[in-house]
Amino acid sequence: MLTPYRPEPYVNFVEPEPRQMMIAALKTVRGQLGRTYPLRIGDKQIATDQKIASIMPAASETVVGYVGKATREHAEQALQTAAKTFKTWSRVEPQTRARVLFKAAAIMRRRIYELSAWMCFEESKSWIEAYADTCETIDFLEFYGREMVRLGGPQPVTPYPGEDNEVLYMPLGVGVVIPPWNFPLAICTGMTSAAIVAGNTVVLKPASASPVIAAKMAEVFEEAGLPPGVLNYCPGSGGEIGDFLVEHAQTRFVSFTGSRDVGLGIFARCGKVTPGQVWLKRSVLEMGGKDCILVDETADVEAAAEGIVAAAFGFQGQKCSACSRAILHQDVYDAVLQRVVEHSRKLTVGDTTSEENLYMGAVIDEAAYKKINEYIAIGSKEGRIVLGGGQDARTTVPKGGYFIPPTIVAGVDRNARIAQEEIFGPVLAVIKAKDFDDGLEIANGTQYGLTGALYSRDRFRLERARHEFHVGNLYFNRKCTGALVDVQPFGGFNMSGTDSKAGGRDYLLLFMQAKSIAERL
Ligand code: NAP
C-alpha cells in the first residue's frame, strides 16, 4: 500500500555514524574516479571518439570521470529512439510507471552516501549539501510517483444525463530535458522523472559540468526497470547539440532549468515551428534569480544574520535561491551587517572530499571562478568589501581548486551591477533601506522574482509582503533557500521562469494534455 509522501529526513554529520558512513563513501568513490561513461540510447551503450571530462572543482587536475560526447547524429538517433519508444511507454499504466520511480527511490535511498559522495567530488558540495541533494532526489521520485497515481485515476467532471463523460491525462510525446549543474542529482532526476512518469520519453542532455552524477541516475533508472529508450542519456555541448534538440520537429516539449540567457534562447526557438512539426512546442523554463533577504527594524537581528549567512554562502552561493542581496532597514543596518560578517568569517572553506566536514567547497569551474572574481572587482568599486574578496587575510582559501572566500560588499546602491545581475557565487551585496516601503521596492526592483525572505515582527508588514513581495517562493523569518518537495513547491516569476513549481501538485500537468471523452448512452 502507498504510504503518504514524507520528505526524506537529513542526518547530522556531527554524529559519529553519518560521519563514518560519509568518509567510507568518499573513499569508495575516490577509488572509482576517472572511469568512462558511454551514451545510452535505447538498449545501446555507445562509446564516442570525443569525450567530456568532468573536472573536480576542488582539485582541478583531477578528473572525476569521462562521458561520451554526443554529435548531432547521436542526438538524431536519440530522438528517433525516444519517438519509437513513446508508442509503447505511453500505453503503460500510470501505476506501473509510478512503480519504476518508487523502485528508483529505494535504490537511491540504499546508495544515499555514495551518491552524495559523488557530488562532493564532482561539485565540491559540502557533505550536508550533497546529502540534501540526494534526499530531494528521493522526494521528487516519491512525490511524482504518487502524483501520477492520482492523476492517472478518474478525474472529476459534472455528470450529464444520457452520457458517460471522462477526462484523461495523456502524455505529450518526446521531451528534451536540459538540467543545470547545480543540483545535479535532484533537479536532473526531478525533471526527468516528472516527464517519464507522465508517460513521455526523454532525451536527457545533462550539464557538461556534472555529467557523471547524471550517468549514475541513468544507471539507477535502468536497475529500477525502466525500459530501454524511455530515457536516452545524451551528454554533449549545449551549443552543439542543445539547439539541434530544441529545434527538432520530433521534439514535443523542452524542460529546461538554467540561466536566463540560455532559457530565453530556448523560449524563442520553441516558438518557431520547424518544417514537419505538427504541434505547438511546450517549454517549461526555470531560470535565474537575484534573491534577497529584507530585514526591518522590528526583526530579530541574530536570526536574520544567521539566515542571511546560510542563504548567501551555502553551496558557495551557487543556488538559484541564494541570497545575493541583504536589504537592511537603516536602524538595524550596522547591527545586522556586523553579525553577518562575524558569522561568515568563521565559515570553513576547502576540499569537501577530505575527512573534515567543511562548510564551503570550491566554485564549479574556471569560467565561474573568473566570472565571480570579475564581479568582486566590480563590487570593490560599487561598494566597500568588508569580508573576503582576496582583501582579507583571515579569509584566505586553499590552493589547487576554484576556491573563493565568502565575500561581503557593503554600502551597495540598489541599481549597482552587483545588486542587479546574477553572480552565482559567494558574493553578498548589502543595501540600506530608508524604511519598510523602500525595502520592498528594492526587493522587487530587479528583473527576477524567484525567492525572497522578510525578517519582521510586524504582522501587518508580513501580510502586505504576502501580496506585494513579488517572488515565487517567499519566506518569513527564515532563510530563502532550502525549499522542500510539496512543502514549498518551487519556481519563480518574471525573468526567473515560467513559475512551473517543481515539486508541486500542478507540475506533472505540464507534461500532459487533457482529453475529454463523451459516450452517448
Ligand atoms: P546554463 O549555463 O544556462 O546551462 C543549463 C543547461 O543548458 C546546461 O545543460 C547547458 O549545457 C544547457 N545549454 C547551454 N546552452 C544551450 C543551448 N544553446 N541550447 C540548449 N541547451 C543549452 O546554466 P547553469 O550554469 O548550468 O546553471 C546555473 C543557472 O541555473 C543559474 O542561472 C541558476 O539561477 C539557474 N537555476 C535555476 C533554477 C530554478 O529552479 N529556477 C534551479 C537551478 C539553477 P552545457 O552545460 O553543456 O553548456
Coordinates of C-alpha atoms and ligand atoms in Angstrom, one line a residue:
M1 CA 0.0 0.0 0.0
L2 CA 1.1 3.5 -0.8
T3 CA 2.0 5.4 2.3
P4 CA 1.6 9.2 2.4
Y5 CA 4.5 11.2 1.0
R6 CA 7.0 12.5 3.6
P7 CA 10.2 14.4 2.9
E8 CA 13.4 12.3 3.4
P9 CA 15.0 13.2 6.7
Y10 CA 18.5 14.6 6.9
V11 CA 21.3 13.3 9.1
N12 CA 23.6 15.4 11.3
F13 CA 27.2 15.0 10.4
V14 CA 28.4 16.0 13.9
E15 CA 27.2 12.5 14.9
P16 CA 29.8 9.7 14.5
E17 CA 27.7 7.2 12.4
P18 CA 26.8 9.5 9.5
R19 CA 30.3 10.9 9.6
Q20 CA 31.9 7.5 9.3
M21 CA 29.4 6.5 6.5
M22 CA 30.4 9.6 4.6
I23 CA 34.1 9.1 5.0
A24 CA 33.7 5.5 3.8
A25 CA 31.6 6.5 0.8
L26 CA 34.2 9.2 -0.2
K27 CA 36.9 6.5 -0.1
T28 CA 34.8 4.2 -2.3
V29 CA 34.1 6.9 -4.8
R30 CA 37.8 8.1 -4.9
G31 CA 38.6 4.6 -6.0
Q32 CA 36.2 4.9 -8.9
L33 CA 37.4 8.3 -10.3
G34 CA 38.5 8.5 -13.9
R35 CA 36.1 5.9 -15.4
T36 CA 34.3 6.4 -18.7
Y37 CA 30.5 6.5 -19.1
P38 CA 29.1 5.9 -22.6
L39 CA 26.0 7.4 -24.2
R40 CA 22.8 5.4 -23.6
I41 CA 20.4 5.4 -26.5
G42 CA 17.7 2.7 -26.5
D43 CA 19.3 -0.5 -25.4
K44 CA 22.8 0.5 -26.7
Q45 CA 25.7 1.9 -24.8
I46 CA 27.6 4.0 -27.3
A47 CA 31.3 4.8 -26.9
T48 CA 32.2 8.1 -28.7
D49 CA 35.6 9.3 -30.0
Q50 CA 35.2 12.7 -28.3
K51 CA 34.6 12.8 -24.5
I52 CA 33.6 15.4 -21.9
A53 CA 36.0 15.3 -18.9
S54 CA 34.3 16.1 -15.7
I55 CA 36.8 18.0 -13.6
M56 CA 36.9 18.1 -9.8
P57 CA 36.4 21.8 -8.8
A58 CA 38.4 21.5 -5.6
A59 CA 41.4 19.8 -7.4
S60 CA 41.4 21.0 -10.9
E61 CA 43.9 18.4 -12.2
T62 CA 41.7 15.5 -11.1
V63 CA 39.2 14.0 -13.5
V64 CA 36.0 12.7 -11.8
G65 CA 35.1 10.8 -15.0
Y66 CA 34.8 11.0 -18.8
V67 CA 31.4 10.8 -20.5
G68 CA 30.7 10.3 -24.2
K69 CA 30.1 13.4 -26.2
A70 CA 27.1 13.2 -28.5
T71 CA 27.2 14.5 -32.0
R72 CA 24.2 15.7 -34.0
E73 CA 23.9 12.2 -35.4
H74 CA 23.7 10.7 -31.9
A75 CA 21.1 13.4 -31.0
E76 CA 19.0 12.4 -34.0
Q77 CA 19.3 8.7 -33.1
A78 CA 18.2 9.5 -29.5
L79 CA 15.2 11.5 -30.7
Q80 CA 14.1 8.7 -33.1
T81 CA 14.6 6.1 -30.4
A82 CA 12.5 8.2 -28.0
A83 CA 9.8 8.6 -30.6
K84 CA 9.6 4.9 -31.3
T85 CA 9.6 4.0 -27.6
F86 CA 6.8 6.6 -26.9
K87 CA 4.4 4.3 -28.7
T88 CA 4.8 1.6 -26.0
W89 CA 5.7 3.6 -22.9
S90 CA 2.8 6.0 -23.3
R91 CA 0.4 2.9 -23.0
V92 CA 2.0 1.5 -19.9
E93 CA -0.4 2.0 -16.9
P94 CA 0.3 5.1 -14.8
Q95 CA 0.5 2.9 -11.7
T96 CA 3.3 0.8 -13.3
R97 CA 5.2 3.9 -14.4
A98 CA 5.0 5.2 -10.9
R99 CA 6.4 1.9 -9.5
V100 CA 9.5 2.5 -11.5
L101 CA 10.0 5.8 -9.7
F102 CA 9.4 4.2 -6.3
K103 CA 11.9 1.5 -7.1
A104 CA 14.4 4.1 -8.2
A105 CA 13.8 6.0 -4.9
A106 CA 14.5 2.8 -2.9
I107 CA 17.8 2.2 -4.8
M108 CA 18.9 5.8 -4.2
R109 CA 18.0 5.5 -0.5
R110 CA 20.2 2.5 -0.2
R111 CA 23.1 4.3 -2.1
I112 CA 22.5 7.7 -0.4
Y113 CA 26.0 8.2 1.0
E114 CA 27.7 7.0 -2.2
L115 CA 25.6 9.2 -4.5
S116 CA 26.2 12.2 -2.1
A117 CA 29.9 11.5 -2.2
W118 CA 29.9 11.7 -6.0
M119 CA 28.6 15.2 -5.6
C120 CA 31.4 16.1 -3.2
F121 CA 33.8 15.2 -5.9
E122 CA 32.0 16.5 -9.0
E123 CA 30.5 19.6 -7.5
S124 CA 32.5 20.4 -4.3
K125 CA 29.3 20.2 -2.3
S126 CA 29.7 20.1 1.4
W127 CA 28.5 16.8 3.0
I128 CA 25.2 18.1 4.1
E129 CA 24.5 20.0 0.8
A130 CA 25.3 16.8 -1.1
Y131 CA 23.2 14.7 1.3
A132 CA 20.3 17.1 1.0
D133 CA 20.6 16.9 -2.8
T134 CA 20.1 13.2 -2.7
C135 CA 17.2 13.5 -0.2
E136 CA 15.5 15.9 -2.6
T137 CA 16.0 13.5 -5.4
I138 CA 14.3 10.7 -3.5
D139 CA 11.5 13.2 -2.6
F140 CA 10.9 14.0 -6.3
L141 CA 10.6 10.3 -7.1
E142 CA 8.3 9.5 -4.2
F143 CA 6.1 12.6 -4.8
Y144 CA 5.8 12.5 -8.6
G145 CA 5.1 8.7 -8.4
R146 CA 2.2 9.4 -6.1
E147 CA 1.0 12.4 -8.2
M148 CA 0.8 10.2 -11.3
V149 CA -1.2 7.6 -9.4
R150 CA -3.6 10.4 -8.5
L151 CA -3.7 11.9 -12.0
G152 CA -4.0 8.5 -13.7
G153 CA -7.2 7.8 -11.8
P154 CA -10.7 9.1 -12.6
Q155 CA -10.9 12.9 -12.8
P156 CA -14.0 14.8 -11.6
V157 CA -16.4 16.0 -14.3
T158 CA -20.0 17.2 -13.9
P159 CA -22.4 14.3 -14.6
Y160 CA -24.6 14.9 -17.7
P161 CA -27.8 12.9 -18.4
G162 CA -27.6 10.3 -21.2
E163 CA -23.8 10.5 -21.4
D164 CA -20.7 8.9 -19.9
N165 CA -18.1 11.6 -19.7
E166 CA -14.5 11.4 -18.6
V167 CA -11.2 13.4 -18.7
L168 CA -8.0 11.5 -19.3
Y169 CA -4.5 13.0 -18.8
M170 CA -2.4 11.9 -21.8
P171 CA 1.4 12.2 -22.2
L172 CA 2.7 14.7 -24.8
G173 CA 5.5 12.8 -26.7
V174 CA 9.2 13.2 -26.8
G175 CA 10.7 15.7 -24.3
V176 CA 14.2 17.2 -24.3
V177 CA 15.4 17.6 -20.7
I178 CA 18.1 20.1 -20.1
P179 CA 19.1 20.5 -16.4
P180 CA 21.7 22.7 -14.8
W181 CA 24.8 21.5 -12.9
N182 CA 24.0 23.0 -9.5
F183 CA 21.5 20.4 -8.2
P184 CA 23.0 17.7 -10.4
L185 CA 21.0 14.8 -9.0
A186 CA 17.9 16.4 -7.6
I187 CA 17.0 18.7 -10.5
C188 CA 18.2 16.3 -13.1
T189 CA 16.1 13.5 -11.6
G190 CA 13.1 15.7 -10.8
M191 CA 12.9 17.0 -14.4
T192 CA 13.5 13.6 -15.9
S193 CA 11.2 11.6 -13.7
A194 CA 8.3 14.0 -14.0
A195 CA 8.4 13.7 -17.8
I196 CA 8.7 9.9 -17.8
V197 CA 6.2 9.1 -15.1
A198 CA 3.7 11.2 -17.1
G199 CA 4.2 8.7 -20.0
N200 CA 6.6 10.7 -22.1
T201 CA 10.0 9.6 -23.4
V202 CA 13.1 11.7 -22.9
V203 CA 16.4 12.7 -24.4
L204 CA 18.4 14.0 -21.5
K205 CA 21.3 16.4 -22.2
P206 CA 22.9 16.8 -18.8
A207 CA 25.0 19.9 -17.9
S208 CA 28.6 19.5 -19.1
A209 CA 29.9 20.2 -15.6
S210 CA 28.0 17.4 -13.9
P211 CA 27.6 14.5 -16.4
V212 CA 28.9 11.7 -14.2
I213 CA 26.2 12.0 -11.5
A214 CA 23.7 12.1 -14.3
A215 CA 25.1 8.9 -15.6
K216 CA 24.6 7.4 -12.1
M217 CA 21.0 8.5 -12.3
A218 CA 20.6 6.7 -15.7
E219 CA 22.1 3.6 -14.1
V220 CA 19.6 3.7 -11.3
F221 CA 16.6 4.0 -13.6
E222 CA 17.9 1.0 -15.6
E223 CA 18.2 -1.0 -12.4
A224 CA 14.7 0.1 -11.4
G225 CA 13.3 -1.5 -14.5
L226 CA 12.8 1.5 -16.8
P227 CA 12.5 0.0 -20.4
P228 CA 15.3 1.0 -22.8
G229 CA 14.6 4.0 -24.9
V230 CA 12.4 5.8 -22.4
L231 CA 15.4 7.7 -21.0
N232 CA 18.2 8.4 -23.5
Y233 CA 21.3 9.8 -21.9
C234 CA 22.9 12.1 -24.4
P235 CA 25.6 14.4 -23.0
G236 CA 27.0 17.0 -25.3
S237 CA 27.7 20.7 -25.5
G238 CA 24.7 22.9 -25.1
G239 CA 25.8 25.0 -28.1
E240 CA 26.5 21.9 -30.4
I241 CA 23.5 19.6 -29.7
G242 CA 21.3 21.8 -27.5
D243 CA 19.9 24.0 -30.3
F244 CA 19.5 20.9 -32.5
L245 CA 17.5 19.0 -30.0
V246 CA 15.3 22.0 -29.1
E247 CA 14.6 22.9 -32.8
H248 CA 13.9 19.4 -34.0
A249 CA 10.4 18.7 -35.4
Q250 CA 10.2 15.5 -33.3
T251 CA 10.6 17.4 -30.0
R252 CA 7.2 17.9 -28.4
F253 CA 8.4 19.8 -25.3
V254 CA 11.5 21.1 -23.7
S255 CA 12.1 21.1 -19.9
F256 CA 14.9 23.4 -19.1
T257 CA 16.5 24.7 -15.9
G258 CA 19.4 27.1 -16.1
S259 CA 20.4 30.6 -16.7
R260 CA 18.2 33.4 -18.0
D261 CA 20.1 33.9 -21.3
V262 CA 20.0 30.2 -22.3
G263 CA 16.4 30.0 -21.2
L264 CA 15.4 33.0 -23.3
G265 CA 17.1 31.4 -26.4
I266 CA 15.2 28.1 -25.8
F267 CA 11.9 30.1 -25.3
A268 CA 12.4 31.8 -28.7
R269 CA 13.4 28.6 -30.5
C270 CA 10.4 26.7 -29.2
G271 CA 8.2 29.4 -30.6
K272 CA 9.4 28.7 -34.1
V273 CA 7.6 25.9 -36.0
T274 CA 10.1 23.6 -37.7
P275 CA 9.0 22.1 -41.1
G276 CA 7.3 18.8 -40.4
Q277 CA 6.2 19.8 -36.9
V278 CA 2.5 19.3 -36.2
W279 CA 2.2 20.7 -32.7
L280 CA 3.0 23.8 -30.7
K281 CA 6.1 23.0 -28.7
R282 CA 5.7 23.4 -25.0
S283 CA 8.5 24.9 -22.9
V284 CA 9.0 24.7 -19.2
L285 CA 11.7 27.1 -18.2
E286 CA 13.1 27.6 -14.8
M287 CA 15.8 30.3 -14.7
G288 CA 17.9 32.5 -12.6
G289 CA 17.4 34.8 -9.6
K290 CA 18.7 37.8 -7.7
D291 CA 17.2 36.9 -4.5
C292 CA 17.2 38.9 -1.3
I293 CA 16.5 38.9 2.4
L294 CA 14.8 42.0 3.7
V295 CA 15.3 42.9 7.4
D296 CA 13.1 45.5 9.0
E297 CA 13.8 47.4 12.3
T298 CA 11.5 45.1 14.3
A299 CA 13.3 41.9 13.3
D300 CA 15.3 39.5 15.5
V301 CA 18.8 40.7 14.4
E302 CA 20.6 37.5 15.3
A303 CA 18.1 35.2 13.5
A304 CA 18.2 37.5 10.4
A305 CA 22.0 37.4 10.4
E306 CA 22.1 33.6 10.6
G307 CA 19.5 33.3 7.8
I308 CA 21.5 35.7 5.5
V309 CA 24.8 33.8 6.0
A310 CA 23.3 30.4 5.4
A311 CA 21.4 31.5 2.3
A312 CA 24.3 33.6 0.9
F313 CA 27.1 31.1 1.4
G314 CA 25.6 27.6 1.5
F315 CA 27.0 25.7 -1.5
Q316 CA 29.2 28.7 -2.3
G317 CA 26.2 30.8 -3.2
Q318 CA 25.6 28.6 -6.3
K319 CA 21.8 28.2 -5.7
C320 CA 19.2 29.9 -7.8
S321 CA 17.6 30.7 -4.5
A322 CA 20.7 32.0 -2.8
C323 CA 20.5 35.4 -1.0
S324 CA 22.7 37.7 -3.1
R325 CA 21.2 40.9 -1.7
A326 CA 20.7 41.7 2.0
I327 CA 18.4 44.7 2.3
L328 CA 18.6 46.2 5.7
H329 CA 16.5 48.9 7.4
Q330 CA 18.7 51.8 8.3
D331 CA 18.0 51.4 12.0
V332 CA 19.4 47.8 12.1
Y333 CA 21.9 48.1 9.2
D334 CA 25.0 48.2 11.3
A335 CA 23.9 45.6 13.8
V336 CA 22.9 43.0 11.2
L337 CA 25.9 43.7 9.0
Q338 CA 28.3 43.2 11.9
R339 CA 26.7 39.9 12.9
V340 CA 26.7 38.7 9.2
V341 CA 30.4 39.5 8.9
E342 CA 31.2 37.8 12.2
H343 CA 29.4 34.6 11.3
S344 CA 30.7 34.5 7.7
R345 CA 34.3 34.9 8.9
K346 CA 34.1 31.6 10.8
L347 CA 32.9 29.6 7.8
T348 CA 35.4 26.8 6.7
V349 CA 36.4 26.6 3.1
G350 CA 38.2 23.7 1.4
D351 CA 38.1 20.4 -0.4
T352 CA 34.9 18.7 0.9
T353 CA 36.2 15.2 -0.1
S354 CA 38.7 15.4 2.8
E355 CA 37.8 13.8 6.2
E356 CA 36.8 17.2 7.6
N357 CA 33.1 18.3 7.5
L358 CA 33.6 21.7 5.8
Y359 CA 31.0 24.4 5.2
M360 CA 32.1 25.5 1.8
G361 CA 33.9 24.0 -1.2
A362 CA 35.1 25.4 -4.5
V363 CA 33.0 27.0 -7.2
I364 CA 32.2 24.8 -10.1
D365 CA 34.8 25.6 -12.7
E366 CA 37.4 28.0 -14.1
A367 CA 34.8 30.1 -16.0
A368 CA 32.7 30.6 -12.8
Y369 CA 35.9 31.4 -10.9
K370 CA 36.8 34.1 -13.3
K371 CA 33.3 35.5 -13.6
I372 CA 32.8 35.7 -9.9
N373 CA 36.2 37.4 -9.3
E374 CA 35.3 39.9 -12.1
Y375 CA 32.1 40.7 -10.1
I376 CA 34.1 41.0 -6.9
A377 CA 36.4 43.6 -8.7
I378 CA 33.2 45.4 -9.9
G379 CA 31.9 45.2 -6.3
S380 CA 35.0 46.8 -4.9
K381 CA 34.2 49.9 -6.9
E382 CA 30.4 49.8 -6.3
G383 CA 30.7 49.4 -2.5
R384 CA 33.1 48.5 0.3
I385 CA 34.4 44.9 0.6
V386 CA 34.0 44.1 4.3
L387 CA 34.9 40.4 4.1
G388 CA 36.7 38.2 1.6
G389 CA 37.4 39.2 -2.0
G390 CA 41.0 38.4 -1.5
Q391 CA 41.4 41.5 0.6
D392 CA 41.1 39.9 4.0
A393 CA 43.9 37.7 5.2
R394 CA 41.6 36.0 7.7
T395 CA 39.6 34.5 4.8
T396 CA 42.4 33.0 2.7
V397 CA 41.4 29.9 0.9
P398 CA 43.3 26.7 -0.1
K399 CA 45.1 26.4 -3.5
G400 CA 44.7 23.8 -6.2
G401 CA 41.0 24.4 -6.8
Y402 CA 38.5 27.2 -7.6
F403 CA 38.1 28.5 -4.1
I404 CA 36.6 31.8 -3.4
P405 CA 36.0 33.0 0.2
P406 CA 32.7 34.3 1.4
T407 CA 32.7 37.9 0.2
I408 CA 30.5 40.7 1.5
V409 CA 30.2 44.1 -0.2
A410 CA 28.5 46.8 2.0
G411 CA 27.0 50.1 1.0
V412 CA 25.8 49.0 -2.4
D413 CA 23.4 51.0 -4.4
R414 CA 20.1 49.3 -5.4
N415 CA 20.9 49.7 -9.1
A416 CA 24.6 48.7 -8.9
R417 CA 25.5 45.8 -11.2
I418 CA 26.2 43.5 -8.2
A419 CA 22.7 44.3 -7.0
Q420 CA 21.1 43.6 -10.3
E421 CA 23.0 40.8 -12.1
E422 CA 23.1 37.2 -11.1
I423 CA 26.6 36.4 -9.9
F424 CA 26.1 32.8 -8.8
G425 CA 28.9 32.7 -6.3
P426 CA 29.6 33.5 -2.7
V427 CA 29.2 37.3 -3.0
L428 CA 26.6 39.2 -0.9
A429 CA 25.6 42.8 -1.7
V430 CA 24.4 44.7 1.3
I431 CA 21.9 47.5 0.6
K432 CA 20.5 50.1 3.0
A433 CA 16.7 50.8 3.0
K434 CA 15.1 54.0 4.4
D435 CA 12.0 52.2 5.7
F436 CA 9.9 49.1 5.0
D437 CA 8.3 50.5 1.9
D438 CA 11.6 51.4 0.5
G439 CA 13.0 48.0 1.3
L440 CA 10.1 46.3 -0.5
E441 CA 10.7 48.5 -3.5
I442 CA 14.4 47.5 -3.6
A443 CA 13.4 43.8 -3.1
N444 CA 11.1 44.0 -6.2
G445 CA 13.5 46.2 -8.2
T446 CA 15.2 43.5 -10.4
Q447 CA 14.1 41.7 -13.5
Y448 CA 13.9 38.4 -11.5
G449 CA 11.4 37.1 -9.0
L450 CA 12.5 33.7 -7.6
T451 CA 12.9 33.7 -3.9
G452 CA 12.9 36.2 -1.1
A453 CA 12.6 36.4 2.7
L454 CA 11.4 39.0 5.1
Y455 CA 12.5 39.1 8.7
S456 CA 10.0 41.2 10.7
R457 CA 7.9 41.0 13.8
D458 CA 5.2 43.3 12.4
R459 CA 2.1 41.2 11.5
F460 CA 0.8 43.8 9.0
R461 CA 4.1 44.1 7.1
L462 CA 4.2 40.3 6.8
E463 CA 0.6 40.4 5.5
R464 CA 1.5 43.1 3.0
A465 CA 4.5 41.1 1.8
R466 CA 2.3 38.1 1.1
H467 CA 0.8 40.2 -1.8
E468 CA 3.5 42.8 -2.6
F469 CA 6.8 40.9 -2.4
H470 CA 6.8 39.6 -6.0
V471 CA 8.6 36.3 -5.9
G472 CA 7.6 32.7 -6.5
N473 CA 8.9 31.5 -3.1
L474 CA 8.5 33.8 -0.2
Y475 CA 9.7 33.0 3.3
F476 CA 9.1 34.8 6.6
N477 CA 11.6 34.9 9.4
R478 CA 13.7 32.1 7.8
K479 CA 16.3 31.8 5.1
C480 CA 15.3 32.0 1.4
T481 CA 16.9 28.7 0.4
G482 CA 16.0 25.0 1.1
A483 CA 12.6 24.5 -0.4
L484 CA 11.2 21.0 0.2
V485 CA 9.3 19.0 -2.3
D486 CA 5.5 19.5 -1.9
V487 CA 6.1 21.6 1.2
Q488 CA 7.3 24.7 -0.8
P489 CA 6.7 24.0 -4.5
F490 CA 9.5 25.8 -6.3
G491 CA 9.6 28.2 -9.2
G492 CA 9.8 32.0 -9.9
F493 CA 8.2 35.0 -11.5
N494 CA 9.3 37.4 -14.2
M495 CA 12.7 36.5 -15.7
S496 CA 13.1 33.7 -13.2
G497 CA 11.0 31.5 -15.5
T498 CA 7.5 30.1 -16.2
D499 CA 6.7 29.6 -12.5
S500 CA 6.4 25.9 -13.2
K501 CA 6.5 25.0 -9.5
A502 CA 8.7 21.9 -9.4
G503 CA 7.8 19.6 -6.5
G504 CA 4.2 20.9 -6.6
R505 CA 0.8 19.4 -7.4
D506 CA 0.4 21.2 -10.7
Y507 CA 3.8 20.2 -12.0
L508 CA 3.0 16.9 -13.8
L509 CA 0.3 18.6 -15.8
L510 CA 2.9 20.5 -17.6
F511 CA 4.0 17.2 -19.2
M512 CA 0.5 16.0 -20.2
Q513 CA -2.6 17.1 -22.2
A514 CA -6.1 16.5 -21.1
K515 CA -8.5 14.6 -23.4
S516 CA -12.3 14.8 -22.8
I517 CA -14.2 11.7 -24.0
A518 CA -18.0 11.6 -24.1
E519 CA -20.0 8.5 -24.9
R520 CA -23.7 8.7 -25.6
L521 CA -25.6 6.1 -23.6
Ligands
NAP1 P1 23.2 27.3 -18.1 O1 24.6 27.7 -18.5 O2 22.1 28.1 -18.7 O3 23.1 25.7 -18.6 C1 21.9 25.0 -18.3 C2 21.8 23.8 -19.3 O4 21.6 24.4 -20.6 C3 23.1 23.0 -19.4 O5 22.7 21.7 -19.5 C4 23.7 23.6 -20.6 O6 24.6 22.7 -21.3 C5 22.5 23.8 -21.5 N1 22.7 24.7 -22.6 C6 23.6 25.7 -22.8 N2 23.4 26.3 -24.0 C7 22.4 25.7 -24.6 C8 21.7 25.9 -25.8 N3 22.1 26.8 -26.7 N4 20.7 25.0 -26.1 C9 20.2 24.1 -25.2 N5 20.9 23.9 -24.1 C10 21.9 24.7 -23.7 O7 23.0 27.2 -16.5 P2 24.0 26.5 -15.5 O8 25.2 27.3 -15.3 O9 24.0 25.1 -15.7 O10 23.1 26.7 -14.1 C11 23.1 27.8 -13.4 C12 21.8 28.7 -13.7 O11 20.7 27.9 -13.5 C13 21.7 29.9 -12.8 O12 21.2 31.0 -13.6 C14 20.6 29.4 -11.8 O13 19.9 30.5 -11.2 C15 19.7 28.6 -12.6 N6 18.9 27.7 -11.9 C16 17.6 27.9 -11.8 C17 16.8 27.0 -11.0 C18 15.3 27.3 -10.9 O14 14.6 26.4 -10.4 N7 14.8 28.4 -11.3 C19 17.4 26.0 -10.4 C20 18.7 25.7 -10.5 C21 19.5 26.6 -11.3 P3 26.2 22.8 -21.1 O15 26.5 22.6 -19.7 O16 26.7 21.8 -22.0 O17 26.5 24.2 -21.5

